[in-house]
Coordinates of C-alpha atoms and ligand atoms in Angstrom, one line a residue:
M1127 CA -60.9 -13.9 18.8
S1128 CA -63.2 -11.0 18.0
L1129 CA -66.0 -10.1 20.3
L1130 CA -68.5 -9.9 17.5
E1131 CA -68.2 -11.8 14.3
I1132 CA -70.7 -11.2 11.5
D1133 CA -70.2 -13.6 8.6
D1134 CA -72.0 -13.4 5.3
L1135 CA -75.1 -11.9 7.0
R1136 CA -78.2 -11.9 4.8
V1137 CA -81.6 -10.3 5.8
A1138 CA -84.7 -10.4 3.7
F1139 CA -88.1 -8.7 4.4
P1140 CA -91.4 -10.0 3.1
G1141 CA -92.3 -8.4 -0.2
R1142 CA -95.5 -6.4 -0.6
G1143 CA -98.6 -7.9 -2.1
L1144 CA -99.8 -11.4 -2.9
R1145 CA -97.1 -13.8 -4.0
A1146 CA -94.5 -11.1 -3.7
K1147 CA -90.9 -12.4 -3.3
P1148 CA -89.0 -11.5 -0.2
V1149 CA -86.8 -8.4 -0.7
E1150 CA -83.2 -9.0 0.4
V1151 CA -81.7 -5.9 2.0
L1152 CA -78.4 -7.3 3.3
H1153 CA -76.5 -9.3 0.7
G1154 CA -73.8 -11.1 2.7
V1155 CA -72.2 -8.7 5.1
S1156 CA -69.1 -9.7 7.0
L1157 CA -67.8 -7.6 9.8
D1158 CA -65.9 -8.0 13.1
V1159 CA -65.7 -6.0 16.2
A1160 CA -62.9 -6.6 18.7
E1161 CA -63.1 -6.1 22.4
G1162 CA -62.8 -2.4 23.3
E1163 CA -62.9 -1.4 19.6
T1164 CA -65.2 1.1 17.9
V1165 CA -66.2 0.1 14.4
G1166 CA -68.0 2.8 12.5
L1167 CA -70.7 1.7 10.1
V1168 CA -71.5 4.4 7.5
G1169 CA -73.7 4.5 4.5
E1170 CA -76.5 6.5 3.0
S1171 CA -80.2 6.2 4.1
G1172 CA -81.7 2.8 3.3
S1173 CA -78.3 1.1 2.9
G1174 CA -79.1 -1.3 5.7
K1175 CA -77.2 0.1 8.7
T1176 CA -80.0 -0.2 11.2
T1177 CA -80.9 -3.7 9.9
I1178 CA -77.4 -4.9 10.8
G1179 CA -77.7 -3.4 14.2
R1180 CA -81.1 -4.9 14.7
A1181 CA -79.8 -8.3 13.6
V1182 CA -77.0 -8.1 16.2
L1183 CA -79.6 -7.2 18.9
G1184 CA -81.8 -10.1 17.9
L1185 CA -84.6 -7.9 16.6
V1186 CA -84.6 -9.2 13.1
K1187 CA -84.0 -12.8 12.0
P1188 CA -81.2 -13.3 9.5
S1189 CA -82.1 -15.3 6.4
G1190 CA -78.5 -16.4 6.0
G1191 CA -75.0 -16.3 7.4
S1192 CA -74.0 -16.2 11.1
I1193 CA -73.6 -13.7 13.9
R1194 CA -71.2 -14.9 16.7
F1195 CA -70.8 -13.1 20.0
G1196 CA -68.0 -14.2 22.3
G1197 CA -67.7 -17.3 20.0
Q1198 CA -71.4 -18.3 20.4
E1199 CA -73.9 -18.2 17.5
I1200 CA -76.6 -15.6 18.3
G1201 CA -78.2 -15.1 14.9
G1202 CA -81.9 -15.9 15.4
I1203 CA -81.7 -17.3 18.9
Q1204 CA -84.6 -16.4 21.2
G1205 CA -86.0 -16.9 24.6
R1206 CA -83.9 -17.5 27.7
A1207 CA -80.6 -17.8 25.8
R1208 CA -81.2 -14.4 24.2
R1209 CA -82.2 -12.8 27.5
S1210 CA -78.9 -13.8 29.1
L1211 CA -77.1 -12.2 26.2
A1212 CA -79.3 -9.1 26.5
R1213 CA -77.2 -7.6 29.2
D1214 CA -73.9 -8.0 27.3
I1215 CA -75.2 -6.2 24.2
Q1216 CA -76.9 -2.9 24.8
V1217 CA -78.2 -0.2 22.5
V1218 CA -78.4 3.6 22.2
F1219 CA -80.9 4.9 19.6
Q1220 CA -81.1 8.1 17.7
D1221 CA -84.1 9.8 19.1
P1222 CA -83.6 11.1 22.7
Y1223 CA -87.2 12.2 22.8
T1224 CA -88.9 8.8 22.4
S1225 CA -86.3 6.4 23.7
L1226 CA -86.9 7.1 27.4
N1227 CA -90.2 6.3 29.2
P1228 CA -91.7 9.7 29.9
S1229 CA -93.6 8.6 33.0
L1230 CA -90.6 7.4 35.0
T1231 CA -88.0 9.4 36.9
I1232 CA -84.4 9.2 35.6
G1233 CA -83.6 7.2 38.8
D1234 CA -86.2 4.6 38.0
I1235 CA -85.2 4.4 34.3
L1236 CA -81.6 3.6 35.4
A1237 CA -82.5 1.3 38.3
E1238 CA -85.0 -0.8 36.5
P1239 CA -82.5 -3.0 34.5
L1240 CA -80.4 -3.4 37.6
I1241 CA -83.3 -4.6 39.7
V1242 CA -84.4 -7.0 37.0
Q1243 CA -80.9 -8.5 37.2
G1244 CA -81.3 -9.0 40.9
A1245 CA -79.6 -6.0 42.5
T1246 CA -81.0 -4.8 45.8
A1247 CA -82.6 -1.4 45.9
K1248 CA -79.7 0.0 47.9
D1249 CA -77.1 -1.4 45.4
A1250 CA -79.1 -0.1 42.5
R1251 CA -79.2 3.4 44.1
S1252 CA -75.5 3.6 44.5
R1253 CA -74.9 2.2 41.0
V1254 CA -77.3 4.8 39.5
R1255 CA -75.3 7.5 41.2
T1256 CA -72.0 6.2 39.7
L1257 CA -73.7 6.0 36.3
L1258 CA -74.9 9.6 36.4
D1259 CA -71.5 10.7 37.4
Q1260 CA -70.0 8.7 34.6
V1261 CA -72.1 10.4 32.0
G1262 CA -71.7 13.9 33.5
L1263 CA -75.2 14.4 34.9
P1264 CA -75.8 15.9 38.4
G1265 CA -76.8 13.5 41.2
D1266 CA -80.2 15.2 41.7
S1267 CA -81.2 14.0 38.2
V1268 CA -82.6 10.9 39.8
D1269 CA -85.8 12.6 40.9
R1270 CA -86.4 14.4 37.6
M1271 CA -88.4 13.3 34.6
P1272 CA -87.1 13.0 31.0
R1273 CA -89.1 16.1 29.9
E1274 CA -87.0 18.2 32.2
F1275 CA -83.9 17.4 30.2
S1276 CA -82.4 18.7 26.9
G1277 CA -81.8 16.4 23.9
G1278 CA -78.1 16.1 24.8
Q1279 CA -78.9 15.3 28.5
R1280 CA -81.4 12.7 27.5
Q1281 CA -78.8 11.0 25.3
R1282 CA -76.6 11.0 28.4
V1283 CA -79.4 9.2 30.3
A1284 CA -79.8 6.7 27.4
I1285 CA -76.0 6.1 27.5
A1286 CA -76.1 5.6 31.3
R1287 CA -79.0 3.1 30.9
A1288 CA -77.0 1.2 28.3
L1289 CA -74.0 1.1 30.6
A1290 CA -76.0 0.0 33.6
P1291 CA -75.7 -3.8 33.1
R1292 CA -71.9 -3.5 32.2
P1293 CA -72.2 -4.6 28.6
T1294 CA -69.2 -5.5 26.5
L1295 CA -70.8 -4.2 23.3
I1296 CA -73.1 -1.2 22.6
V1297 CA -74.9 -0.8 19.3
C1298 CA -75.1 2.9 18.8
D1299 CA -77.6 3.7 16.0
E1300 CA -77.2 7.4 15.0
P1301 CA -76.8 8.4 18.7
V1302 CA -75.7 11.9 18.0
S1303 CA -77.6 12.6 14.7
A1304 CA -80.5 14.5 16.5
L1305 CA -78.1 16.8 18.4
D1306 CA -76.7 20.2 17.4
L1307 CA -73.0 20.3 16.5
S1308 CA -71.5 21.3 19.8
T1309 CA -73.6 18.9 21.8
Q1310 CA -72.7 16.3 19.3
A1311 CA -69.0 16.8 19.9
R1312 CA -69.5 16.6 23.7
V1313 CA -71.5 13.4 23.5
M1314 CA -68.9 11.8 21.2
D1315 CA -66.2 12.7 23.7
L1316 CA -68.3 11.0 26.4
F1317 CA -68.5 7.8 24.3
V1318 CA -64.7 7.9 24.0
D1319 CA -64.1 8.5 27.7
I1320 CA -66.5 5.7 28.7
Q1321 CA -64.7 3.3 26.4
R1322 CA -61.4 4.2 27.9
E1323 CA -62.8 3.6 31.4
T1324 CA -64.8 0.5 30.8
G1325 CA -63.3 -1.2 27.7
V1326 CA -66.7 -1.5 26.1
A1327 CA -66.8 -1.9 22.3
Y1328 CA -69.1 0.1 20.0
L1329 CA -70.8 -0.8 16.7
F1330 CA -71.3 2.9 15.9
I1331 CA -73.8 3.6 13.1
S1332 CA -74.0 6.9 11.3
H1333 CA -74.8 8.3 7.9
D1334 CA -72.3 11.1 8.7
L1335 CA -68.7 10.4 7.7
S1336 CA -67.4 13.3 9.8
V1337 CA -68.9 11.7 13.0
I1338 CA -67.6 8.3 12.0
R1339 CA -64.2 9.7 11.4
H1340 CA -64.1 11.3 14.8
I1341 CA -65.1 8.2 16.8
S1342 CA -64.0 5.1 15.0
H1343 CA -60.9 2.9 15.0
R1344 CA -62.1 1.1 12.0
V1345 CA -64.7 2.0 9.4
A1346 CA -67.0 -0.1 7.3
V1347 CA -68.8 1.4 4.4
L1348 CA -72.2 0.0 3.4
Y1349 CA -73.8 0.6 0.1
R1350 CA -77.2 -0.9 -0.8
G1351 CA -76.8 -3.9 1.5
D1352 CA -73.1 -4.6 0.6
L1353 CA -70.0 -3.6 2.4
V1354 CA -67.9 -1.9 -0.2
E1355 CA -64.9 -0.9 1.9
T1356 CA -63.5 -1.7 5.3
G1357 CA -60.3 -0.4 6.9
D1358 CA -58.8 1.7 9.6
A1359 CA -60.5 5.1 10.1
P1360 CA -57.7 7.4 9.0
S1361 CA -57.1 5.8 5.6
I1362 CA -60.8 5.2 4.8
T1363 CA -61.8 8.7 5.7
S1364 CA -58.8 10.5 4.0
T1365 CA -58.0 8.3 1.0
P1366 CA -61.0 6.1 0.3
T1367 CA -60.6 3.8 -2.7
H1368 CA -64.3 3.1 -3.5
P1369 CA -66.1 5.8 -5.5
Y1370 CA -69.1 5.6 -3.2
T1371 CA -66.9 6.4 -0.1
Q1372 CA -65.2 9.2 -2.1
K1373 CA -68.7 10.7 -2.6
L1374 CA -69.6 10.3 1.0
L1375 CA -66.4 12.0 2.0
L1376 CA -67.0 14.9 -0.3
A1377 CA -70.5 15.3 1.1
A1378 CA -69.2 15.7 4.7
P1379 CA -69.3 19.3 5.7
V1380 CA -66.1 21.4 5.8
A1381 CA -65.6 24.8 7.4
D1382 CA -63.6 26.4 4.6
P1383 CA -65.8 27.8 1.8
R1384 CA -63.0 27.5 -0.8
K1385 CA -62.5 23.8 0.1
Q1386 CA -66.3 23.4 0.0
Q1387 CA -66.4 24.7 -3.6
Q1388 CA -63.5 22.4 -4.6
R1389 CA -65.4 19.5 -3.2
R1390 CA -68.6 20.4 -4.9
A1391 CA -66.9 20.5 -8.2
E1392 CA -65.2 17.1 -7.4
R1393 CA -68.6 15.6 -6.4
E1394 CA -70.2 16.7 -9.6
R1395 CA -67.3 15.2 -11.6
L1396 CA -67.8 11.9 -9.8
T1397 CA -71.5 11.9 -10.3
A1398 CA -71.1 12.6 -14.0
A1399 CA -68.5 9.8 -14.3
S1400 CA -70.7 7.3 -12.5
S1401 CA -73.8 8.1 -14.5
A1402 CA -71.9 8.0 -17.8
Ligands
ATP4 N1 -89.2 -4.1 9.0 C1 -89.0 -3.9 7.7 N2 -89.8 -4.4 6.7 C2 -89.6 -4.2 5.4 N3 -88.5 -3.5 4.9 C3 -87.6 -3.0 5.8 C4 -87.8 -3.1 7.3 N4 -86.8 -2.5 7.9 C5 -86.0 -2.0 6.9 N5 -86.5 -2.3 5.7 C6 -85.9 -1.9 4.4 O1 -84.5 -2.3 4.5 C7 -83.7 -1.3 3.9 C8 -82.6 -0.9 4.9 O2 -83.2 -0.2 5.9 P1 -82.3 0.3 7.2 O3 -83.3 0.9 8.1 O4 -81.5 -0.7 7.7 O5 -81.5 1.5 6.5 P2 -80.5 2.5 7.2 O6 -79.2 2.4 6.5 O7 -80.5 2.4 8.7 O8 -81.1 3.9 6.8 P3 -81.2 5.3 7.6 O9 -79.9 6.0 7.5 O10 -82.3 6.1 6.9 O11 -81.6 5.0 9.0 C9 -84.6 -0.2 3.4 O12 -84.8 -0.3 2.1 C10 -85.8 -0.4 4.3 O13 -86.9 0.1 3.6
MG5 MG1 -81.1 3.6 10.3

């Protein structure tokens, strides 16, 4: 049984203006995530990636289909049932500068979810030390404020906060997109190490196929609210069958300028073919 089973998920937002019809942005998406697995969700801006993540987190109500977690239907459930799930499904967002409360110390940011769950102050302190260690931050970070950290370090704090309640699934929405390339690589390695240690599964959202290729076991390609291709990461990211994935692949940066030129030509050929 999969940890997360999304089946024929539809989401519609209210249309603008009087008597406007709702606008459907997900048209029946089906996607599974197994325990300990990383599923990369890739697609261009506006394709609906974040909306899928928000539906899984219970932040948008599906207009159709189902979302099961550990076999239990969670699409649209609220209140106490949702809160008990809340610790099992955590999230890391894109923006390291707005996702941490600027007026709390790192120690308080990490201890808060533990105390809410009923941990004693002493247990919370020792767990916070373990978490900091796990994400590669020094122990004296507990007394410091978010503004004293770089973007990459803040993402480490955000990852530690997500790990605090020992979730089985983390929705990662563009968690490395705001970081420079070398920081990006180190934070991705951290995600991989943590998964190895804890067995946590990731629904890993990115518009960047080179990030997705690096981190995912399986990849799902979203195009305007539909999944157009799903498969294991090596085959999707090297020999995609759908024209849209082929275009995404050609848009991913390469170091070799000659290869880049070849790709540009190939991309233009595909664009010409699809608009013909
Ligand atoms: N709360 C909302 N109300 C109305 N429309 C919305 C809302 N949230 C998202 N949308 C629309 O749903 C579509 C999908 O948006 P979504 O944020 O899921 O895309 P995305 O793939 O995450 O894009 P990006 O890569 O830019 O983050 C877009 O057309 C967007 O305008
Ligand atoms: Mg998004």
